[in-house]
Coordinates of C-alpha atoms and ligand atoms in Angstrom, one line a residue:
M1 CA 104.3 134.6 106.0
R2 CA 102.2 134.1 102.9
K3 CA 99.3 136.2 101.9
I4 CA 96.1 134.2 101.8
D5 CA 95.2 133.5 98.2
L6 CA 91.5 134.5 98.0
T7 CA 91.1 132.6 94.7
N8 CA 92.2 129.3 96.2
F9 CA 91.7 128.7 99.9
Q10 CA 90.1 126.3 102.3
V11 CA 88.7 127.2 105.7
A12 CA 89.9 125.2 108.7
T13 CA 87.7 122.5 110.1
S14 CA 88.4 120.2 113.1
E15 CA 89.4 117.7 110.5
T16 CA 92.2 120.2 109.4
A17 CA 93.6 120.3 112.9
R18 CA 93.6 116.5 113.2
H19 CA 95.3 116.2 109.8
I20 CA 98.0 118.7 110.8
N21 CA 98.6 117.1 114.2
R22 CA 98.8 113.7 112.5
R23 CA 101.4 114.9 110.0
I24 CA 103.4 116.4 112.8
A25 CA 103.3 113.2 114.9
L26 CA 104.2 111.1 111.8
N27 CA 107.2 113.3 111.1
I28 CA 108.4 113.3 114.7
I29 CA 108.3 109.5 114.7
R30 CA 110.1 109.4 111.4
R31 CA 112.8 111.7 112.7
F32 CA 113.3 110.5 116.3
Q33 CA 112.3 106.8 116.1
P34 CA 112.2 104.6 118.1
M35 CA 110.2 106.5 120.6
S36 CA 107.4 105.9 123.1
R37 CA 104.0 107.6 123.2
A38 CA 105.1 109.6 126.2
Q39 CA 108.1 110.9 124.3
L40 CA 106.0 111.7 121.3
A41 CA 103.6 113.7 123.6
R42 CA 106.5 115.6 125.1
R43 CA 108.1 116.4 121.7
S44 CA 104.9 117.5 120.1
G45 CA 103.2 119.2 123.0
L46 CA 100.0 117.2 122.2
Q47 CA 97.8 115.7 124.9
R48 CA 98.6 112.1 125.8
S49 CA 95.0 111.2 124.8
T50 CA 95.4 112.9 121.4
V51 CA 98.7 111.1 120.9
S52 CA 97.2 107.8 121.7
A53 CA 94.4 108.4 119.2
I54 CA 96.7 109.5 116.4
V55 CA 99.1 106.6 117.1
G56 CA 96.3 104.1 117.0
Q57 CA 95.2 105.4 113.7
L58 CA 98.8 105.4 112.3
I59 CA 99.3 101.8 113.4
A60 CA 95.9 100.7 112.0
E61 CA 96.9 102.2 108.6
G62 CA 100.3 100.6 108.7
W63 CA 102.4 103.7 108.8
V64 CA 103.8 103.0 112.2
T65 CA 104.7 99.7 113.9
E66 CA 105.1 99.0 117.6
G67 CA 108.1 97.1 118.9
A68 CA 107.5 94.2 121.3
S69 CA 107.0 95.4 124.9
A70 CA 109.8 94.2 127.1
V71 CA 108.5 93.1 130.5
S72 CA 111.0 93.9 133.2
G73 CA 110.9 92.9 136.8
R74 CA 109.0 96.1 137.8
G75 CA 106.3 95.9 135.2
R76 CA 105.8 96.7 131.5
R77 CA 108.2 99.0 129.8
P78 CA 106.7 101.3 127.2
R79 CA 106.4 99.9 123.6
F80 CA 108.5 101.8 121.1
L81 CA 107.1 103.2 117.9
H82 CA 108.9 102.9 114.6
L83 CA 108.1 104.1 111.1
N84 CA 107.0 101.1 109.1
V85 CA 109.4 101.7 106.2
E86 CA 108.2 98.5 104.4
R87 CA 104.6 99.8 104.3
A88 CA 104.9 101.4 101.0
G89 CA 106.6 100.3 97.8
I90 CA 107.7 103.4 95.8
V91 CA 108.6 103.0 92.2
A92 CA 111.3 105.5 91.5
V93 CA 112.2 106.4 87.9
D94 CA 115.3 108.4 86.8
L95 CA 114.4 109.2 83.2
R96 CA 117.3 110.5 81.1
P97 CA 117.7 110.9 77.4
V98 CA 119.8 107.8 76.9
T99 CA 119.1 105.5 79.8
T100 CA 116.2 105.1 82.2
R101 CA 116.8 103.6 85.7
V102 CA 114.0 102.3 87.7
G103 CA 114.0 101.2 91.4
L104 CA 111.6 99.9 94.0
A105 CA 112.2 101.5 97.4
G106 CA 110.7 101.6 100.9
L107 CA 109.8 104.8 102.8
D108 CA 113.4 105.1 103.8
A109 CA 114.6 105.4 100.2
R110 CA 116.5 102.1 100.4
F111 CA 116.2 100.2 97.1
L112 CA 114.9 96.6 97.1
M113 CA 115.3 96.2 93.3
Q114 CA 116.7 98.2 90.4
T115 CA 116.9 97.9 86.7
A116 CA 117.9 100.1 83.7
W117 CA 117.0 100.1 80.0
P118 CA 117.7 102.3 77.0
T119 CA 115.1 105.2 77.0
P120 CA 112.6 104.5 74.2
G121 CA 112.3 107.2 71.6
T122 CA 108.6 108.0 72.3
P123 CA 106.6 108.7 75.5
E124 CA 104.2 105.9 74.6
G125 CA 107.2 103.5 74.3
F126 CA 108.5 104.7 77.6
A127 CA 105.1 104.2 79.3
A128 CA 104.9 100.6 78.0
E129 CA 108.4 99.7 79.1
L130 CA 107.8 101.2 82.5
A131 CA 104.6 99.2 82.9
R132 CA 106.5 96.0 82.2
T133 CA 109.1 96.9 84.8
V134 CA 106.5 97.8 87.4
A135 CA 104.7 94.5 86.7
S136 CA 107.9 92.5 87.2
F137 CA 108.7 94.4 90.5
R138 CA 105.2 93.6 91.8
N139 CA 105.7 89.9 90.8
S140 CA 109.0 89.7 92.7
H141 CA 107.5 91.5 95.8
P142 CA 103.8 90.6 96.0
E143 CA 103.8 91.6 99.7
I144 CA 104.4 95.2 99.0
V145 CA 101.7 97.8 98.5
C146 CA 102.7 100.0 95.6
E147 CA 102.0 103.5 96.9
G148 CA 103.0 105.5 93.8
V149 CA 105.5 106.3 91.2
G150 CA 107.9 109.2 91.3
V151 CA 109.7 110.3 88.1
S152 CA 112.6 112.6 87.9
L153 CA 112.9 114.2 84.5
P154 CA 115.5 115.9 82.3
G155 CA 113.1 118.8 81.8
R156 CA 110.2 120.7 83.3
V157 CA 106.6 119.6 83.9
D158 CA 103.7 122.1 84.6
S159 CA 101.3 121.6 87.5
A160 CA 99.0 119.6 85.2
G161 CA 101.8 117.0 84.5
R162 CA 102.5 118.2 81.0
L163 CA 106.1 118.1 79.8
V164 CA 106.7 121.7 78.9
F165 CA 110.4 121.9 78.3
A166 CA 112.8 118.9 77.8
P167 CA 115.0 119.9 74.8
N168 CA 117.3 116.9 75.3
L169 CA 114.5 114.4 75.3
H170 CA 112.7 115.5 72.0
W171 CA 109.2 114.3 73.2
G172 CA 107.2 117.5 72.7
A173 CA 104.5 118.8 75.1
V174 CA 103.0 115.4 76.0
D175 CA 100.7 115.0 79.0
L176 CA 103.1 112.6 80.7
R177 CA 101.4 112.2 84.0
Q178 CA 98.1 111.1 82.5
L179 CA 99.9 108.8 80.0
L180 CA 101.8 107.1 82.9
K181 CA 98.7 106.9 85.2
D182 CA 96.8 105.2 82.5
A183 CA 99.7 102.8 81.7
L184 CA 100.5 101.9 85.3
G185 CA 97.2 102.3 87.2
L186 CA 99.1 104.1 90.0
P187 CA 99.4 107.7 91.3
V188 CA 102.3 109.4 89.4
A189 CA 104.4 112.4 90.6
L190 CA 106.7 114.1 88.1
E191 CA 109.4 116.6 88.8
N192 CA 112.5 118.1 87.2
A193 CA 115.5 116.0 88.2
A194 CA 117.3 118.9 89.9
S195 CA 114.2 119.9 91.8
A196 CA 113.7 116.3 92.9
C197 CA 117.4 116.1 94.0
A198 CA 116.9 119.3 96.1
L199 CA 113.9 117.7 97.8
A200 CA 115.8 114.5 98.4
E201 CA 118.6 116.4 100.0
L202 CA 116.0 118.0 102.4
W203 CA 114.3 114.7 103.2
F204 CA 117.2 112.2 103.1
G205 CA 120.4 114.2 102.8
R206 CA 123.0 115.3 105.3
Q207 CA 121.6 118.8 105.8
P208 CA 120.5 120.2 109.2
D209 CA 116.8 119.8 109.9
D210 CA 116.2 123.6 109.6
V211 CA 117.9 124.1 106.1
K212 CA 115.6 126.4 104.2
H213 CA 117.6 127.6 101.2
L214 CA 119.2 124.9 99.1
V215 CA 120.1 124.7 95.5
A216 CA 120.8 121.4 93.6
V217 CA 122.6 121.4 90.3
T218 CA 122.4 118.3 88.1
V219 CA 125.3 118.0 85.6
S220 CA 124.6 115.4 83.0
E221 CA 123.5 115.7 79.3
G222 CA 122.5 119.2 80.2
I223 CA 122.5 121.2 83.4
G224 CA 119.5 121.5 85.6
V225 CA 118.9 123.6 88.7
G226 CA 116.4 122.9 91.5
M227 CA 115.8 125.7 94.0
L228 CA 114.4 125.3 97.5
L229 CA 114.1 128.8 98.9
N230 CA 112.3 129.7 102.1
G231 CA 111.7 126.0 102.4
Q232 CA 109.6 125.9 99.2
L233 CA 110.5 124.4 95.9
I234 CA 110.4 127.2 93.4
H235 CA 108.5 126.5 90.1
G236 CA 107.9 129.9 88.6
R237 CA 105.7 130.7 85.6
D238 CA 104.9 127.5 83.6
A239 CA 107.2 125.7 86.0
M240 CA 110.2 127.0 84.1
A241 CA 112.2 128.4 87.0
G242 CA 115.7 127.0 87.3
E243 CA 116.6 126.9 83.6
F244 CA 120.0 128.4 84.4
G245 CA 121.5 125.7 82.1
H246 CA 120.2 127.9 79.2
M247 CA 121.6 131.1 80.5
V248 CA 123.6 132.5 77.6
L249 CA 127.2 133.0 78.5
D250 CA 128.3 133.8 74.9
E251 CA 125.8 134.5 72.1
N252 CA 128.4 133.5 69.6
G253 CA 129.1 130.2 71.4
P254 CA 128.2 126.7 70.4
P255 CA 124.6 125.9 69.4
C256 CA 122.3 124.5 72.0
S257 CA 119.3 122.1 71.8
C258 CA 117.1 125.0 73.0
G259 CA 117.8 127.0 69.8
K260 CA 120.2 129.6 71.3
R261 CA 123.9 129.7 71.3
G262 CA 126.5 129.6 74.1
C263 CA 124.2 128.4 76.9
W264 CA 125.9 127.5 80.2
E265 CA 125.3 123.8 79.5
Q266 CA 127.2 124.0 76.3
Y267 CA 130.3 124.6 78.3
A268 CA 129.9 122.7 81.6
S269 CA 127.7 119.7 81.0
N270 CA 128.9 116.1 80.4
S271 CA 128.0 116.3 76.7
A272 CA 129.9 119.6 76.4
A273 CA 132.9 117.9 77.9
V274 CA 132.8 115.1 75.5
R275 CA 132.6 117.5 72.6
Y276 CA 135.5 119.5 74.0
Y277 CA 137.5 116.3 74.3
L278 CA 136.7 115.4 70.7
G279 CA 137.8 118.8 69.5
L280 CA 134.3 119.7 68.3
L281 CA 134.1 122.6 70.7
G282 CA 136.5 125.5 70.6
D283 CA 137.1 127.5 73.7
G284 CA 133.7 129.1 73.3
T285 CA 134.4 130.3 69.8
G286 CA 134.0 128.9 66.4
A287 CA 132.1 125.8 67.6
Q288 CA 131.1 123.2 65.1
G289 CA 129.4 119.9 65.4
P290 CA 125.9 118.8 66.5
A291 CA 124.4 119.7 69.8
V292 CA 124.1 116.0 70.7
P293 CA 126.7 113.8 72.4
G294 CA 129.0 111.8 70.2
P295 CA 127.9 108.1 70.4
A296 CA 131.4 106.6 70.6
L297 CA 132.9 108.4 73.6
K298 CA 131.1 108.8 76.9
F299 CA 131.7 111.3 79.7
T300 CA 132.7 108.3 81.9
D301 CA 135.4 107.6 79.4
V302 CA 136.7 111.2 79.8
L303 CA 136.8 110.6 83.6
R304 CA 138.7 107.3 83.2
L305 CA 141.1 108.8 80.7
A306 CA 141.9 111.7 83.1
D307 CA 142.5 109.2 85.8
E308 CA 144.9 107.4 83.5
G309 CA 146.8 110.7 83.0
D310 CA 145.5 111.5 79.5
G311 CA 146.5 115.2 79.2
R312 CA 143.5 116.1 76.9
A313 CA 141.1 114.5 79.3
V314 CA 142.6 116.5 82.2
R315 CA 142.3 119.7 80.2
T316 CA 138.7 118.8 79.3
L317 CA 137.8 118.5 83.0
E318 CA 139.6 121.7 83.9
H319 CA 137.7 123.5 81.1
M320 CA 134.4 122.1 82.4
A321 CA 135.3 123.0 86.0
R322 CA 136.0 126.6 85.1
H323 CA 132.7 126.9 83.4
L324 CA 130.8 125.2 86.2
G325 CA 132.3 127.8 88.5
V326 CA 131.2 130.6 86.3
G327 CA 127.5 129.5 86.3
L328 CA 127.6 128.6 90.0
A329 CA 128.9 132.0 90.9
H330 CA 125.8 133.5 89.3
L331 CA 123.6 131.2 91.3
V332 CA 125.3 131.9 94.6
T333 CA 125.3 135.6 94.1
G334 CA 121.7 135.8 92.9
L335 CA 120.0 133.3 95.2
A336 CA 122.1 133.3 98.4
P337 CA 121.5 129.6 99.2
Q338 CA 122.8 128.1 102.4
V339 CA 124.3 125.3 100.4
V340 CA 124.7 124.2 96.7
I341 CA 124.6 120.5 96.0
I342 CA 126.2 119.1 92.9
V343 CA 124.8 115.9 91.4
G344 CA 126.3 114.0 88.5
A345 CA 129.2 111.8 87.3
V346 CA 131.6 114.7 87.5
T347 CA 131.4 114.5 91.3
A348 CA 133.5 111.3 91.0
A349 CA 136.4 113.6 89.9
W350 CA 135.7 116.2 92.5
D351 CA 139.3 116.1 93.8
R352 CA 140.4 117.4 90.4
V353 CA 137.3 119.5 89.5
G354 CA 136.3 120.9 92.9
P355 CA 139.3 123.2 93.7
I356 CA 138.9 124.9 90.3
V357 CA 135.2 125.3 90.7
L358 CA 135.6 126.8 94.2
D359 CA 138.4 129.1 93.0
V360 CA 136.3 130.5 90.1
V361 CA 133.3 130.9 92.5
K362 CA 135.5 132.8 95.0
Q363 CA 136.8 135.1 92.3
R364 CA 133.3 135.9 91.0
T365 CA 131.2 136.3 94.1
L366 CA 130.8 138.9 96.8
P367 CA 133.5 138.9 99.5
A368 CA 130.9 137.9 102.1
N369 CA 129.9 134.7 100.2
T370 CA 130.5 131.6 102.3
T371 CA 128.0 129.2 100.5
P372 CA 129.5 125.7 100.5
I373 CA 129.4 123.8 97.2
V374 CA 129.1 120.1 98.0
P375 CA 129.3 117.2 95.7
T376 CA 126.9 114.3 96.3
D377 CA 128.1 110.7 96.4
P378 CA 127.0 109.0 93.2
A379 CA 126.7 105.8 95.2
T380 CA 123.6 107.3 96.9
Q381 CA 121.9 107.6 93.5
P382 CA 120.6 111.1 94.1
R383 CA 118.3 111.3 91.1
L384 CA 116.6 108.0 91.9
R385 CA 116.4 109.0 95.6
G386 CA 114.8 112.3 94.3
A387 CA 112.2 110.3 92.5
V388 CA 111.4 108.4 95.8
T389 CA 111.1 111.7 97.6
L390 CA 108.4 112.9 95.2
V391 CA 106.1 110.2 96.6
V392 CA 107.4 110.3 100.3
Q393 CA 106.7 114.1 100.5
Q394 CA 103.0 113.5 99.6
H395 CA 102.6 111.5 102.8
F396 CA 104.9 113.4 105.1
G397 CA 105.0 117.0 103.8
A398 CA 103.4 119.9 105.6
P399 CA 99.7 120.1 104.7
N400 CA 98.8 123.0 102.5
V401 CA 96.5 125.3 104.5
A402 CA 94.9 128.5 103.5
Ligands
LIG501 ZN1 120.2 126.4 75.6

């Protein structure tokens, strides 16, 4: 139960009740479709007349469609309701320091189109490139109503849409939401990539419906953590919660883009693995070299080399796995999630990496710990799906009352 915030509340009106019931009906249809009005009334506990009114409204607005009514020998069968997944076109953006991927998806997070381009060096360049992509999507699918744009970011944005912390992006504290709204003429939702992945796991993942405590860890150029605790995404002061990637493991360790030394992501991220492979990173001591990835070798090359039996690549992944385990043990011990989701290219090598991670976590957590650590399938494009979820949850999420 939350305490009522007396600096920011809204008293309930009959409109509030209608809005809540409508959201509940929409979510039940989404979850249990196809279903009849009678089934919806039973599941929701709402009166048949209320259900009919809500469904009528949802159909009129295009959120729900009705299947053809099959006429049997003994009269009309009920018409089944479906979520109209094609109603909304959602532009999903996975913004990363090197490459940006953009997709056009329906309400079910299935992608109709996708493209990728090198991330421009400035936010203005990014907005212009994104506007060109959105225009080309709309030209290819003129039948789709663009409902909004979701962007998953390698950093943190505050509630006003300002980029407050993105050390691997080097863009400064730009008002990204306003910049993109102006460039695209569409509503824009921004969120840290790991937080977006945590939400995507809730809305589109394989978790049980009642999962309340879920942590998502994105392992890429850096390491991001998204925390869903008590069913709520945690943002913290200035939206900075989740920066476990910058938890210092060794103050004499390799320099980090955040200005400190020896942060977790300097040992367990993709860029750290590349530097380790190239010999630029000692085992946590005497590190040299820049805190940016080497341009020649990519993390996917390290994965490929390990597959080909390259001993140095294998040792690199083992080093990365041990350090992933160290940080994950802290998360599991401190946050007690029901599940930890791992997102990133490293999951492709989970048969090699996973056992080491689990072993280190087991050594470093309380005996009662049973939190599963689950890799996501890169084929599901979790970061892009996370960006879709940012828009979907605005239409399907629980209304904020009191
Ligand atoms: Zn750092």
